[in-house]
Amino acid sequence: MTAVPVARTRPESAVVAEATRRRTFAVISHPDAGKSTLTEALALHAQVIGQAGAVHGKGDRRGTVSDWMDLERDRGISVTSAALQFAYRDTVINLLDTPGHADFSEDTYRVLAAVDCAVMLLDAAKGLEPQTLKLFDVCRHRGIPIITVVNKWDRPGLAALELMDEIQTRIQLKPTPLTWPVGEAGDFRGVLDRATGGFIRFSRTAGGVTRAPEEHLTADEASAQEGAAWTTAVEESELLELSEQDFNAETFLAGTSTPVLFASAFLNFGVGQLLDRIVDLAPAPSPRLSVSEVERPLDAPFSAFVFKVQAGMDRAHRDRLAYVRVCSGVFERGMVVTHSTSGRPFATKYAQQVFGRERSTIDRAYPGDVVGLVNAAALQVGDSLYVDEAVTYPPIPSFAPEHFVVVRAKDSGKYKQFRRGITQLEQEGVIQVLRSDLRGDQAPVLAAVGPMQFEVAEHRLAGEMSSPVVLDRLEYTTARRTEAEFVPALNSIPGVEVLERGDGVLLALIRDKWRLGTIRREHPEILLETLVAGGAE
Ligand code: G4P
């Protein structure tokens, strides 16, 4: 991992200067749009790695360093990474990893709480896909500006103007292309740079594993060499201009327009443009609002919040990492911070950066950076940490679960391990745990946004926590928040059951939407509130 030079002048101003040169973002996409490939290409372009394939360990270079990764490899999912940090031009880029599979959309939501910008990656042949739409909604909800990348332009796909139409009509986001492809999908020659009117020509490298060379040509040279493909690109770009689809910083930051780039992550085409645009356009970290809506200045004493907790990543260590995003001040490894939830001190002796199989020690971090705190048994997703002046950042809301199972220890002699394991998974946010007096502690209900979360829970309980379990599916498909006064009435309705989630929220599990409709009609007085939707709400 590239060492990032740090300024050592006056501490207050240095923090703001360091924050200003940070760009913290995540790539969101439907599975298979090319997120891992793009991540590799970005790292390659910034020369963090020598060859594509090194970060995620694709193909035969893929390694197994944890129990997790066996499961990840078998199922083709990625849940262990955190953030890749690298220096590019005069900035420090933090690329936060998001799980690719829709079943882990709650984790993605948490990661999005920690970024300042998102890159929405589309497959040129498929356009907007269900998971893209869902993730886009999350970004809109959080007010995160989005840069759109149309990927796989080296393969046949939809017409570029058609894709722009789709973005505009389906998600009401005005696309403002920064580059425009020269050559239709499947015949990717390069891009028209709409700001300069020049042509950026890409050339292939063997297997796309090294940085693709770029050649900059004038419009006249492009016209002479590319002929009709160039003319079409120019004409289409003019059409965009007529419909006022030129970049607008204000609407981009407000989340109502999206700059668009065309790329082939696989061939490393257009990746340099993306990095440059992230540096030039994506917002730097800004002061974050506390739960009481007070802004904590960037150069206030250190503060951060936990957006992800992960355990069982390393067979040898069985450690637990809490990933925090720094919001203000300087993090220095070894400093003692206060855990806002408990008021207790937390020593940060071990601090790491984790991406793919790579782990390295972090000694110092600034606003926008991600730090993995080791042995963080007390820290949970959403918790705040600070020094000096107290601050609590808003909690990260939990999603409405849509899948439910009853979980029991297979071996009743292992009840202690079972309880400990369930609590740990709950604290990490792997799964929601629901309890009620009726069901008792021996057989709580696990609730998930996607069923693959159960697989992860089952796998980890059996392996790492030595407590094999039996899961029994429950027939509920939806959950609504309610209040204690409505519990007796709800529990008396067939196909409804109220349980308490770990965060104290009372959830009414309901068999189906039809039943929900009936209850709403027949008992309008009962509170049945919709939670943040991860799924089909
Ligand atoms: P994901 O993380 O979003 O799920 O997608 P990933 O990068 O794994 O890419 C999914 C598939 O799409 C991979 O092919 C990858 O090589 C291919 N791909 C990604 N970007 C491009 C691109 O720009 N052009 C083309 N033509 N293909 C692209 P695969 O066959 O499923 O896997 P692999 O064997 O290549 O790893």
Coordinates of C-alpha atoms and ligand atoms in Angstrom, one line a residue:
M1 CA 0.0 0.0 0.0
T2 CA 1.3 3.4 -0.9
A3 CA 2.5 5.5 2.1
V4 CA 0.7 8.8 2.1
P5 CA 2.9 11.8 3.0
V6 CA 1.5 13.8 5.9
A7 CA 2.0 17.4 6.6
R8 CA 3.6 18.2 9.9
T9 CA 3.1 21.9 10.2
R10 CA 0.5 23.6 12.5
P11 CA -1.8 20.9 13.6
E12 CA -5.2 22.7 13.2
S13 CA -4.6 24.0 9.7
A14 CA -2.9 20.7 8.7
V15 CA -6.1 18.8 9.5
V16 CA -8.2 21.0 7.3
A17 CA -5.6 20.8 4.5
E18 CA -5.4 17.0 4.8
A19 CA -9.2 16.7 4.8
T20 CA -9.5 18.9 1.8
R21 CA -7.3 16.6 -0.2
R22 CA -9.3 13.5 0.7
R23 CA -11.8 11.9 -1.6
T24 CA -13.9 9.2 0.1
F25 CA -16.2 7.2 -2.2
A26 CA -17.7 3.8 -2.9
V27 CA -18.7 2.1 -6.1
I28 CA -22.3 0.9 -6.2
S29 CA -23.6 -1.5 -8.9
H30 CA -25.7 -4.5 -9.6
P31 CA -23.6 -7.7 -9.3
D32 CA -21.6 -8.4 -12.4
A33 CA -21.5 -4.8 -13.7
G34 CA -17.8 -4.9 -13.0
K35 CA -17.3 -3.4 -9.6
S36 CA -14.3 -5.6 -8.7
T37 CA -12.8 -5.1 -12.1
L38 CA -13.1 -1.4 -11.8
T39 CA -11.6 -1.4 -8.3
E40 CA -8.6 -3.3 -9.6
A41 CA -8.4 -0.9 -12.6
L42 CA -8.4 2.1 -10.3
A43 CA -5.8 0.7 -8.1
L44 CA -3.7 -0.2 -11.1
H45 CA -4.1 3.2 -12.6
A46 CA -3.0 4.8 -9.4
Q47 CA -0.1 2.3 -9.4
V48 CA -1.0 0.8 -6.1
I49 CA -0.7 -2.6 -7.6
G50 CA 1.4 -3.9 -10.4
Q51 CA -1.2 -6.0 -12.2
A52 CA -5.0 -6.2 -12.3
G53 CA -6.0 -9.2 -10.2
A54 CA -3.8 -8.5 -7.3
V55 CA -6.3 -6.8 -4.9
H56 CA -9.3 -9.1 -5.0
G57 CA -7.2 -12.1 -5.9
K58 CA -9.2 -13.0 -8.9
G59 CA -8.9 -16.4 -10.7
D60 CA -6.1 -18.6 -9.6
R61 CA -4.5 -15.7 -7.7
R62 CA -7.3 -15.7 -5.2
G63 CA -6.2 -16.7 -1.8
T64 CA -7.9 -17.9 1.3
V65 CA -6.8 -16.4 4.6
S66 CA -10.0 -16.7 6.5
D67 CA -13.1 -18.9 7.1
W68 CA -15.1 -16.1 5.4
M69 CA -13.2 -16.2 2.3
D70 CA -14.0 -19.9 1.7
L71 CA -17.7 -19.0 1.8
E72 CA -17.1 -15.9 -0.3
R73 CA -15.2 -17.9 -2.9
D74 CA -17.9 -20.7 -3.0
R75 CA -20.7 -18.2 -3.4
G76 CA -18.8 -15.6 -5.4
I77 CA -19.6 -12.9 -2.9
S78 CA -17.3 -10.4 -1.2
V79 CA -18.0 -9.3 2.4
T80 CA -14.6 -8.9 4.0
S81 CA -13.0 -5.9 2.5
A82 CA -13.1 -2.4 3.9
A83 CA -11.2 0.4 2.2
L84 CA -8.4 0.9 -0.3
Q85 CA -6.4 4.0 0.3
F86 CA -4.0 5.4 -2.3
A87 CA -2.4 8.7 -3.3
Y88 CA -3.3 10.1 -6.7
R89 CA -2.1 13.4 -8.0
D90 CA -2.1 15.6 -4.9
T91 CA -5.0 13.8 -3.2
V92 CA -5.6 10.8 -1.0
I93 CA -8.3 8.5 -2.4
N94 CA -10.3 6.3 0.0
L95 CA -12.3 3.7 -2.0
L96 CA -14.7 1.9 0.3
D97 CA -15.7 -1.5 -0.7
T98 CA -19.4 -2.5 -0.7
P99 CA -20.7 -6.1 -0.9
G100 CA -21.8 -7.0 -4.3
H101 CA -24.8 -9.1 -3.4
A102 CA -28.3 -7.7 -2.8
D103 CA -28.7 -9.8 0.3
F104 CA -26.1 -7.6 2.0
S105 CA -27.6 -4.3 1.0
E106 CA -27.8 -3.3 4.6
D107 CA -24.0 -3.5 4.8
T108 CA -23.8 -1.4 1.7
Y109 CA -26.1 1.2 3.3
R110 CA -23.8 1.4 6.3
V111 CA -20.8 1.9 4.0
L112 CA -22.7 4.6 2.2
A113 CA -23.1 6.4 5.5
A114 CA -19.3 6.8 5.5
V115 CA -18.7 8.2 2.0
D116 CA -18.9 11.6 0.4
C117 CA -19.6 10.5 -3.1
A118 CA -20.6 7.3 -5.0
V119 CA -19.7 6.0 -8.4
M120 CA -22.7 4.3 -10.0
L121 CA -21.5 1.6 -12.3
L122 CA -23.8 0.5 -15.1
D123 CA -23.3 -2.4 -17.5
A124 CA -23.7 -0.9 -21.0
A125 CA -25.8 -3.8 -22.2
K126 CA -28.1 -3.8 -19.2
G127 CA -28.5 -0.2 -18.1
L128 CA -30.2 0.3 -14.8
E129 CA -30.7 -3.0 -13.0
P130 CA -32.7 -3.7 -9.8
Q131 CA -29.8 -3.5 -7.4
T132 CA -28.6 -0.3 -9.1
L133 CA -32.0 1.3 -8.6
K134 CA -32.1 0.3 -4.9
L135 CA -28.7 1.6 -4.2
F136 CA -29.5 4.8 -6.1
D137 CA -32.4 5.3 -3.8
V138 CA -30.1 4.9 -0.8
C139 CA -27.8 7.6 -2.2
R140 CA -30.7 9.9 -2.9
H141 CA -32.0 9.3 0.7
R142 CA -28.5 10.2 2.1
G143 CA -27.9 13.1 -0.4
I144 CA -24.8 11.5 -1.8
P145 CA -23.6 13.0 -5.1
I146 CA -23.2 10.3 -7.8
I147 CA -20.8 10.0 -10.7
T148 CA -22.1 7.5 -13.3
V149 CA -19.8 5.2 -15.2
V150 CA -21.1 3.2 -18.2
N151 CA -18.9 0.1 -18.2
K152 CA -18.2 -2.7 -20.7
W153 CA -18.4 -0.3 -23.7
D154 CA -16.0 -2.8 -25.4
R155 CA -19.0 -5.1 -25.7
P156 CA -22.2 -4.7 -27.7
G157 CA -24.7 -2.8 -25.7
L158 CA -27.4 -0.2 -25.7
A159 CA -27.0 3.1 -27.6
A160 CA -25.4 5.8 -25.5
L161 CA -28.3 8.2 -25.9
E162 CA -30.7 5.5 -24.9
L163 CA -28.8 4.9 -21.7
M164 CA -28.9 8.6 -20.9
D165 CA -32.7 8.6 -21.5
E166 CA -33.0 5.6 -19.1
I167 CA -31.2 7.4 -16.3
Q168 CA -33.2 10.5 -16.8
T169 CA -36.6 8.9 -17.0
R170 CA -36.2 6.0 -14.5
I171 CA -34.4 7.8 -11.7
Q172 CA -35.1 11.4 -12.5
L173 CA -31.4 12.2 -12.4
K174 CA -30.1 14.4 -15.2
P175 CA -27.2 12.8 -16.9
T176 CA -24.5 15.3 -17.8
P177 CA -21.8 13.3 -19.8
L178 CA -18.3 14.5 -19.3
T179 CA -17.0 12.2 -22.0
W180 CA -18.9 10.6 -25.0
P181 CA -17.9 7.4 -26.6
V182 CA -16.4 7.3 -30.0
G183 CA -17.5 4.1 -31.6
E184 CA -20.7 2.3 -30.6
A185 CA -20.7 -0.3 -27.8
G186 CA -18.6 -3.1 -28.9
D187 CA -16.3 -0.9 -31.0
F188 CA -14.7 1.3 -28.3
R189 CA -12.1 3.6 -29.8
G190 CA -11.9 6.3 -27.2
V191 CA -13.9 9.2 -25.9
L192 CA -14.7 12.7 -26.9
D193 CA -13.8 15.0 -24.0
R194 CA -16.8 17.3 -23.9
A195 CA -14.9 20.0 -22.0
T196 CA -12.1 20.4 -24.5
G197 CA -13.7 18.9 -27.7
G198 CA -10.6 16.7 -28.1
F199 CA -10.4 13.0 -28.6
I200 CA -8.8 10.6 -26.1
R201 CA -7.9 7.4 -27.9
F202 CA -7.4 4.2 -25.9
S203 CA -5.3 1.3 -27.0
R204 CA -5.5 -2.3 -25.8
T205 CA -2.9 -4.0 -23.7
A206 CA -2.5 -7.7 -23.6
G207 CA -5.4 -9.1 -21.5
G208 CA -6.0 -5.6 -20.1
V209 CA -3.8 -6.3 -17.1
T210 CA -1.6 -3.2 -17.4
R211 CA -2.5 0.5 -17.7
A212 CA -3.9 1.2 -21.1
P213 CA -2.1 3.9 -23.0
E214 CA -4.0 7.0 -23.9
E215 CA -3.4 9.3 -26.8
H216 CA -4.8 12.9 -26.9
L217 CA -5.8 14.1 -30.4
T218 CA -7.4 17.4 -31.6
A219 CA -10.9 17.4 -33.1
D220 CA -9.4 17.8 -36.6
E221 CA -7.0 14.8 -36.1
A222 CA -9.9 12.7 -34.7
S223 CA -12.1 13.6 -37.6
A224 CA -9.4 12.6 -40.1
Q225 CA -8.6 9.4 -38.4
E226 CA -11.9 8.1 -37.0
G227 CA -14.3 9.4 -39.7
A228 CA -18.0 8.6 -39.2
A229 CA -17.5 7.4 -35.6
W230 CA -16.1 10.8 -34.6
T231 CA -18.8 12.7 -36.5
T232 CA -21.5 10.7 -34.7
A233 CA -19.9 11.4 -31.3
V234 CA -19.7 15.1 -32.1
E235 CA -23.3 15.3 -33.3
E236 CA -24.6 13.4 -30.2
S237 CA -22.6 15.6 -27.9
E238 CA -24.2 18.7 -29.5
L239 CA -27.6 17.2 -28.9
L240 CA -26.7 16.8 -25.3
E241 CA -25.7 20.5 -25.2
L242 CA -29.0 21.5 -26.7
S243 CA -30.9 19.7 -24.0
E244 CA -28.7 21.4 -21.4
Q245 CA -26.9 18.2 -20.4
D246 CA -23.6 19.8 -19.6
F247 CA -21.9 19.4 -16.3
N248 CA -23.3 21.5 -13.5
A249 CA -21.4 21.4 -10.1
E250 CA -24.3 22.8 -8.1
T251 CA -26.9 20.2 -9.3
F252 CA -24.3 17.4 -9.0
L253 CA -23.6 18.2 -5.4
A254 CA -27.3 18.6 -4.7
G255 CA -27.8 15.1 -6.1
T256 CA -30.1 16.1 -9.0
S257 CA -27.6 15.6 -11.9
T258 CA -24.9 13.0 -12.5
P259 CA -21.8 13.4 -14.5
V260 CA -21.3 10.4 -16.8
L261 CA -18.2 8.7 -18.1
F262 CA -17.8 5.8 -20.5
A263 CA -15.4 3.0 -19.7
S264 CA -14.2 -0.5 -20.1
A265 CA -12.9 -1.5 -16.7
F266 CA -11.7 -4.8 -18.1
L267 CA -9.5 -3.0 -20.7
N268 CA -8.6 -0.2 -18.4
F269 CA -10.2 2.3 -20.8
G270 CA -11.6 5.5 -19.2
V271 CA -10.3 4.6 -15.8
G272 CA -7.9 7.6 -15.7
Q273 CA -10.7 9.9 -16.6
L274 CA -12.7 8.6 -13.7
L275 CA -9.9 9.1 -11.2
D276 CA -9.3 12.6 -12.4
R277 CA -13.0 13.5 -12.2
I278 CA -13.2 12.1 -8.7
V279 CA -10.3 14.3 -7.7
D280 CA -11.7 17.4 -9.5
L281 CA -15.4 17.0 -8.8
A282 CA -16.2 14.8 -5.8
P283 CA -16.6 16.7 -2.6
A284 CA -13.9 16.6 0.1
P285 CA -15.0 15.6 3.6
S286 CA -17.1 18.4 5.3
P287 CA -18.0 19.0 8.9
R288 CA -20.5 16.3 10.0
L289 CA -23.7 16.9 11.9
S290 CA -24.0 15.3 15.3
V291 CA -27.2 13.7 16.5
S292 CA -28.2 17.1 18.0
E293 CA -27.6 18.7 14.6
V294 CA -24.4 20.5 15.6
E295 CA -21.6 20.6 13.0
R296 CA -18.3 19.4 14.3
P297 CA -15.6 21.3 12.5
L298 CA -13.0 19.3 10.7
D299 CA -10.2 20.6 12.9
A300 CA -12.1 19.9 16.1
P301 CA -10.5 17.2 18.3
F302 CA -10.7 13.6 16.8
S303 CA -14.1 12.0 16.3
A304 CA -15.3 9.1 14.2
F305 CA -18.2 6.7 13.9
V306 CA -18.3 2.9 13.3
F307 CA -19.8 1.9 10.0
K308 CA -18.8 -1.7 9.9
V309 CA -17.8 -4.4 12.3
Q310 CA -16.1 -7.6 11.2
A311 CA -14.9 -10.6 13.0
G312 CA -13.4 -14.0 12.1
M313 CA -11.4 -12.6 9.2
D314 CA -8.2 -14.2 10.3
R315 CA -8.1 -17.8 11.3
A316 CA -4.9 -17.3 13.4
H317 CA -6.2 -14.3 15.3
R318 CA -9.9 -14.5 15.7
D319 CA -9.9 -10.8 16.0
R320 CA -12.7 -8.4 15.7
L321 CA -12.3 -5.2 13.7
A322 CA -14.4 -2.1 13.9
Y323 CA -14.1 0.2 10.9
V324 CA -14.5 3.8 11.7
R325 CA -14.7 6.8 9.4
V326 CA -12.8 9.8 10.8
C327 CA -15.0 12.9 10.9
S328 CA -12.8 15.4 12.7
G329 CA -9.3 15.9 14.0
V330 CA -6.3 13.6 13.6
F331 CA -6.3 9.9 14.5
E332 CA -2.9 8.8 15.9
R333 CA -2.5 5.1 16.7
G334 CA -2.2 4.5 20.4
M335 CA -4.4 7.4 21.3
V336 CA -7.1 6.8 23.9
V337 CA -10.6 7.8 22.7
T338 CA -14.0 7.8 24.4
H339 CA -16.7 5.4 23.3
S340 CA -19.8 7.6 23.2
T341 CA -22.3 4.8 23.9
S342 CA -20.6 3.6 27.1
G343 CA -18.6 6.6 28.1
R344 CA -15.6 4.3 28.5
P345 CA -12.1 4.8 27.2
F346 CA -10.9 2.8 24.2
A347 CA -7.2 2.4 23.5
T348 CA -6.3 2.3 19.8
K349 CA -3.1 0.3 20.0
Y350 CA -3.8 -1.7 16.9
A351 CA -5.1 0.2 13.9
Q352 CA -5.2 -1.3 10.4
Q353 CA -6.1 -0.7 6.9
V354 CA -7.7 -3.7 5.2
F355 CA -8.5 -4.4 1.6
G356 CA -8.8 -7.8 0.1
R357 CA -6.0 -9.8 1.5
E358 CA -3.9 -6.8 2.4
R359 CA -3.6 -5.5 5.9
S360 CA -1.3 -2.8 7.0
T361 CA -0.9 -0.7 10.1
I362 CA -2.2 2.8 10.2
D363 CA -0.4 5.3 12.4
R364 CA -2.2 8.5 11.5
A365 CA -5.5 9.3 9.8
Y366 CA -7.5 12.4 8.9
P367 CA -11.2 13.2 8.2
G368 CA -12.5 11.0 5.4
D369 CA -10.1 8.2 6.2
V370 CA -11.1 4.7 7.3
V371 CA -9.4 3.0 10.3
G372 CA -9.9 -0.6 11.3
L373 CA -9.6 -0.8 15.0
V374 CA -8.5 -4.3 16.2
N375 CA -9.9 -6.0 19.3
A376 CA -12.9 -3.7 19.3
A377 CA -15.2 -6.0 21.2
A378 CA -17.2 -3.1 22.7
L379 CA -17.8 -1.2 19.4
Q380 CA -21.0 -1.6 17.4
V381 CA -22.1 -0.2 14.1
G382 CA -23.3 3.4 14.5
D383 CA -21.2 4.0 17.7
S384 CA -19.2 7.3 17.9
L385 CA -15.7 7.8 19.3
Y386 CA -14.1 11.1 20.3
V387 CA -11.5 12.8 22.3
D388 CA -12.1 15.9 24.5
E389 CA -15.4 17.4 23.5
A390 CA -18.1 14.8 23.4
V391 CA -20.0 14.1 20.2
T392 CA -22.5 11.5 19.1
Y393 CA -23.2 11.0 15.4
P394 CA -26.6 9.9 14.3
P395 CA -27.2 6.2 14.4
I396 CA -27.3 4.3 11.1
P397 CA -30.8 3.0 10.7
S398 CA -31.5 -0.7 10.4
F399 CA -33.4 -2.0 7.4
A400 CA -36.8 -3.6 7.4
P401 CA -36.1 -7.4 7.4
E402 CA -38.1 -9.6 5.0
H403 CA -36.8 -13.0 5.9
F404 CA -37.2 -14.7 9.3
V405 CA -36.0 -18.0 10.8
V406 CA -36.0 -19.5 14.3
V407 CA -32.5 -20.5 15.4
R408 CA -31.7 -23.2 17.9
A409 CA -28.4 -24.8 19.0
K410 CA -28.1 -28.3 17.5
D411 CA -26.3 -29.5 20.6
S412 CA -28.1 -28.3 23.8
G413 CA -24.8 -28.8 25.7
K414 CA -23.4 -25.9 23.7
Y415 CA -25.9 -23.3 24.8
K416 CA -23.3 -20.9 26.2
Q417 CA -21.4 -20.8 22.9
F418 CA -24.7 -20.4 21.1
R419 CA -25.8 -17.4 23.1
R420 CA -22.4 -15.8 22.8
G421 CA -22.3 -16.4 19.1
I422 CA -25.8 -15.0 18.5
T423 CA -24.9 -11.9 20.5
Q424 CA -21.7 -11.4 18.6
L425 CA -23.4 -11.7 15.2
E426 CA -26.0 -9.2 16.4
Q427 CA -23.4 -6.7 17.5
E428 CA -21.5 -7.0 14.3
G429 CA -24.7 -6.3 12.4
V430 CA -24.5 -9.6 10.5
I431 CA -28.1 -10.3 11.3
Q432 CA -30.9 -8.8 13.3
V433 CA -32.0 -10.8 16.4
L434 CA -35.5 -10.6 17.6
R435 CA -36.7 -11.9 20.9
S436 CA -40.0 -12.3 22.8
D437 CA -41.0 -13.8 26.1
L438 CA -43.1 -16.3 24.2
R439 CA -40.2 -17.7 22.3
G440 CA -37.6 -17.4 25.0
D441 CA -33.8 -17.1 24.7
Q442 CA -33.2 -20.7 23.6
A443 CA -34.9 -20.0 20.2
P444 CA -34.7 -16.4 19.1
V445 CA -35.7 -15.2 15.7
L446 CA -33.1 -14.2 13.2
A447 CA -34.2 -11.5 10.7
A448 CA -32.5 -10.6 7.5
V449 CA -32.9 -8.4 4.4
G450 CA -31.6 -11.2 2.2
P451 CA -31.5 -15.0 2.9
M452 CA -27.7 -15.2 2.3
Q453 CA -27.2 -13.4 5.6
F454 CA -28.6 -16.6 7.3
E455 CA -26.0 -18.7 5.5
V456 CA -23.2 -16.4 6.8
A457 CA -24.6 -16.6 10.3
E458 CA -25.0 -20.4 10.2
H459 CA -21.5 -20.8 8.8
R460 CA -19.9 -18.7 11.4
L461 CA -21.9 -20.1 14.3
A462 CA -20.8 -23.6 13.3
G463 CA -17.2 -22.9 12.5
E464 CA -15.8 -20.0 14.4
M465 CA -18.2 -20.2 17.4
S466 CA -18.4 -24.0 17.7
S467 CA -22.1 -23.9 17.9
P468 CA -23.9 -25.7 15.0
V469 CA -27.5 -24.5 14.7
V470 CA -30.8 -25.5 13.2
L471 CA -32.7 -22.9 11.3
D472 CA -36.5 -23.1 10.8
R473 CA -38.1 -20.7 8.4
L474 CA -41.0 -18.6 9.5
E475 CA -43.7 -17.6 7.1
Y476 CA -43.5 -13.9 7.7
T477 CA -42.5 -11.6 4.8
T478 CA -42.7 -8.1 6.2
A479 CA -42.0 -6.2 9.4
R480 CA -43.4 -2.9 10.7
R481 CA -42.4 -0.9 13.8
T482 CA -45.0 -0.7 16.5
E483 CA -45.4 0.4 20.1
A484 CA -45.9 -1.6 23.3
E485 CA -49.6 -0.5 23.7
F486 CA -50.5 -2.3 20.4
V487 CA -48.7 -5.6 21.2
P488 CA -51.7 -7.5 22.8
A489 CA -54.0 -6.6 19.9
L490 CA -51.4 -7.5 17.3
N491 CA -50.5 -10.8 18.9
S492 CA -54.1 -11.8 18.8
I493 CA -54.3 -11.5 15.0
P494 CA -53.5 -14.7 13.2
G495 CA -50.4 -14.4 11.0
V496 CA -48.9 -11.6 13.1
E497 CA -46.3 -11.7 15.9
V498 CA -44.5 -9.0 17.8
L499 CA -40.9 -9.3 18.8
E500 CA -38.3 -7.0 20.1
R501 CA -35.1 -6.2 18.2
G502 CA -31.7 -5.7 19.8
D503 CA -32.0 -1.9 19.5
G504 CA -35.2 -2.0 21.5
V505 CA -37.5 -1.5 18.5
L506 CA -40.7 -3.5 18.6
L507 CA -41.3 -5.2 15.2
A508 CA -44.6 -6.7 14.1
L509 CA -43.9 -9.6 11.8
I510 CA -46.7 -10.0 9.3
R511 CA -47.3 -12.9 7.0
D512 CA -47.9 -10.9 3.8
K513 CA -48.8 -7.5 2.4
W514 CA -52.4 -8.6 2.0
R515 CA -52.7 -9.2 5.8
L516 CA -51.0 -5.9 6.5
G517 CA -53.6 -4.2 4.4
T518 CA -56.4 -5.9 6.3
I519 CA -55.0 -4.9 9.6
R520 CA -54.6 -1.3 8.5
R521 CA -58.2 -1.2 7.3
E522 CA -59.7 -2.9 10.3
H523 CA -57.5 -1.4 13.0
P524 CA -56.5 2.0 11.8
E525 CA -55.5 3.0 15.3
I526 CA -52.6 0.5 15.4
L527 CA -49.2 2.0 14.7
L528 CA -47.5 0.0 11.9
E529 CA -44.6 2.1 10.7
T530 CA -42.5 1.4 7.7
L531 CA -38.8 1.1 8.4
V532 CA -35.9 2.0 6.1
A533 CA -36.5 -0.3 3.2
G534 CA -33.8 -2.6 2.1
G535 CA -35.9 -4.7 -0.1
A536 CA -39.1 -4.5 -2.0
E537 CA -41.0 -1.8 0.0
Ligands
G4P1 P1 -18.9 -7.3 -9.9 O1 -17.7 -7.1 -8.9 O2 -19.6 -6.0 -10.1 O3 -19.8 -8.4 -9.5 O4 -18.3 -7.6 -11.3 P2 -16.9 -8.2 -11.8 O5 -15.9 -7.1 -11.7 O6 -16.6 -9.5 -11.1 O7 -17.2 -8.4 -13.3 C1 -18.2 -9.3 -13.7 C2 -17.8 -9.9 -15.1 O8 -17.7 -8.8 -16.0 C3 -16.4 -10.5 -15.1 O9 -16.4 -11.5 -16.1 C4 -15.5 -9.4 -15.7 O10 -14.4 -9.8 -16.3 C5 -16.5 -8.7 -16.6 N1 -16.2 -7.3 -16.9 C6 -16.0 -6.3 -16.0 N2 -15.7 -5.2 -16.6 C7 -15.8 -5.4 -17.9 C8 -15.6 -4.6 -19.1 O11 -15.3 -3.4 -19.0 N3 -15.7 -5.3 -20.3 C9 -16.0 -6.6 -20.4 N4 -16.1 -7.1 -21.6 N5 -16.2 -7.4 -19.3 C10 -16.1 -6.8 -18.1 P3 -16.5 -13.0 -15.6 O12 -16.3 -13.8 -16.9 O13 -17.8 -13.3 -14.9 O14 -15.3 -13.2 -14.6 P4 -13.8 -13.3 -14.8 O15 -13.6 -14.8 -15.1 O16 -13.4 -12.4 -16.0 O17 -13.2 -12.8 -13.5

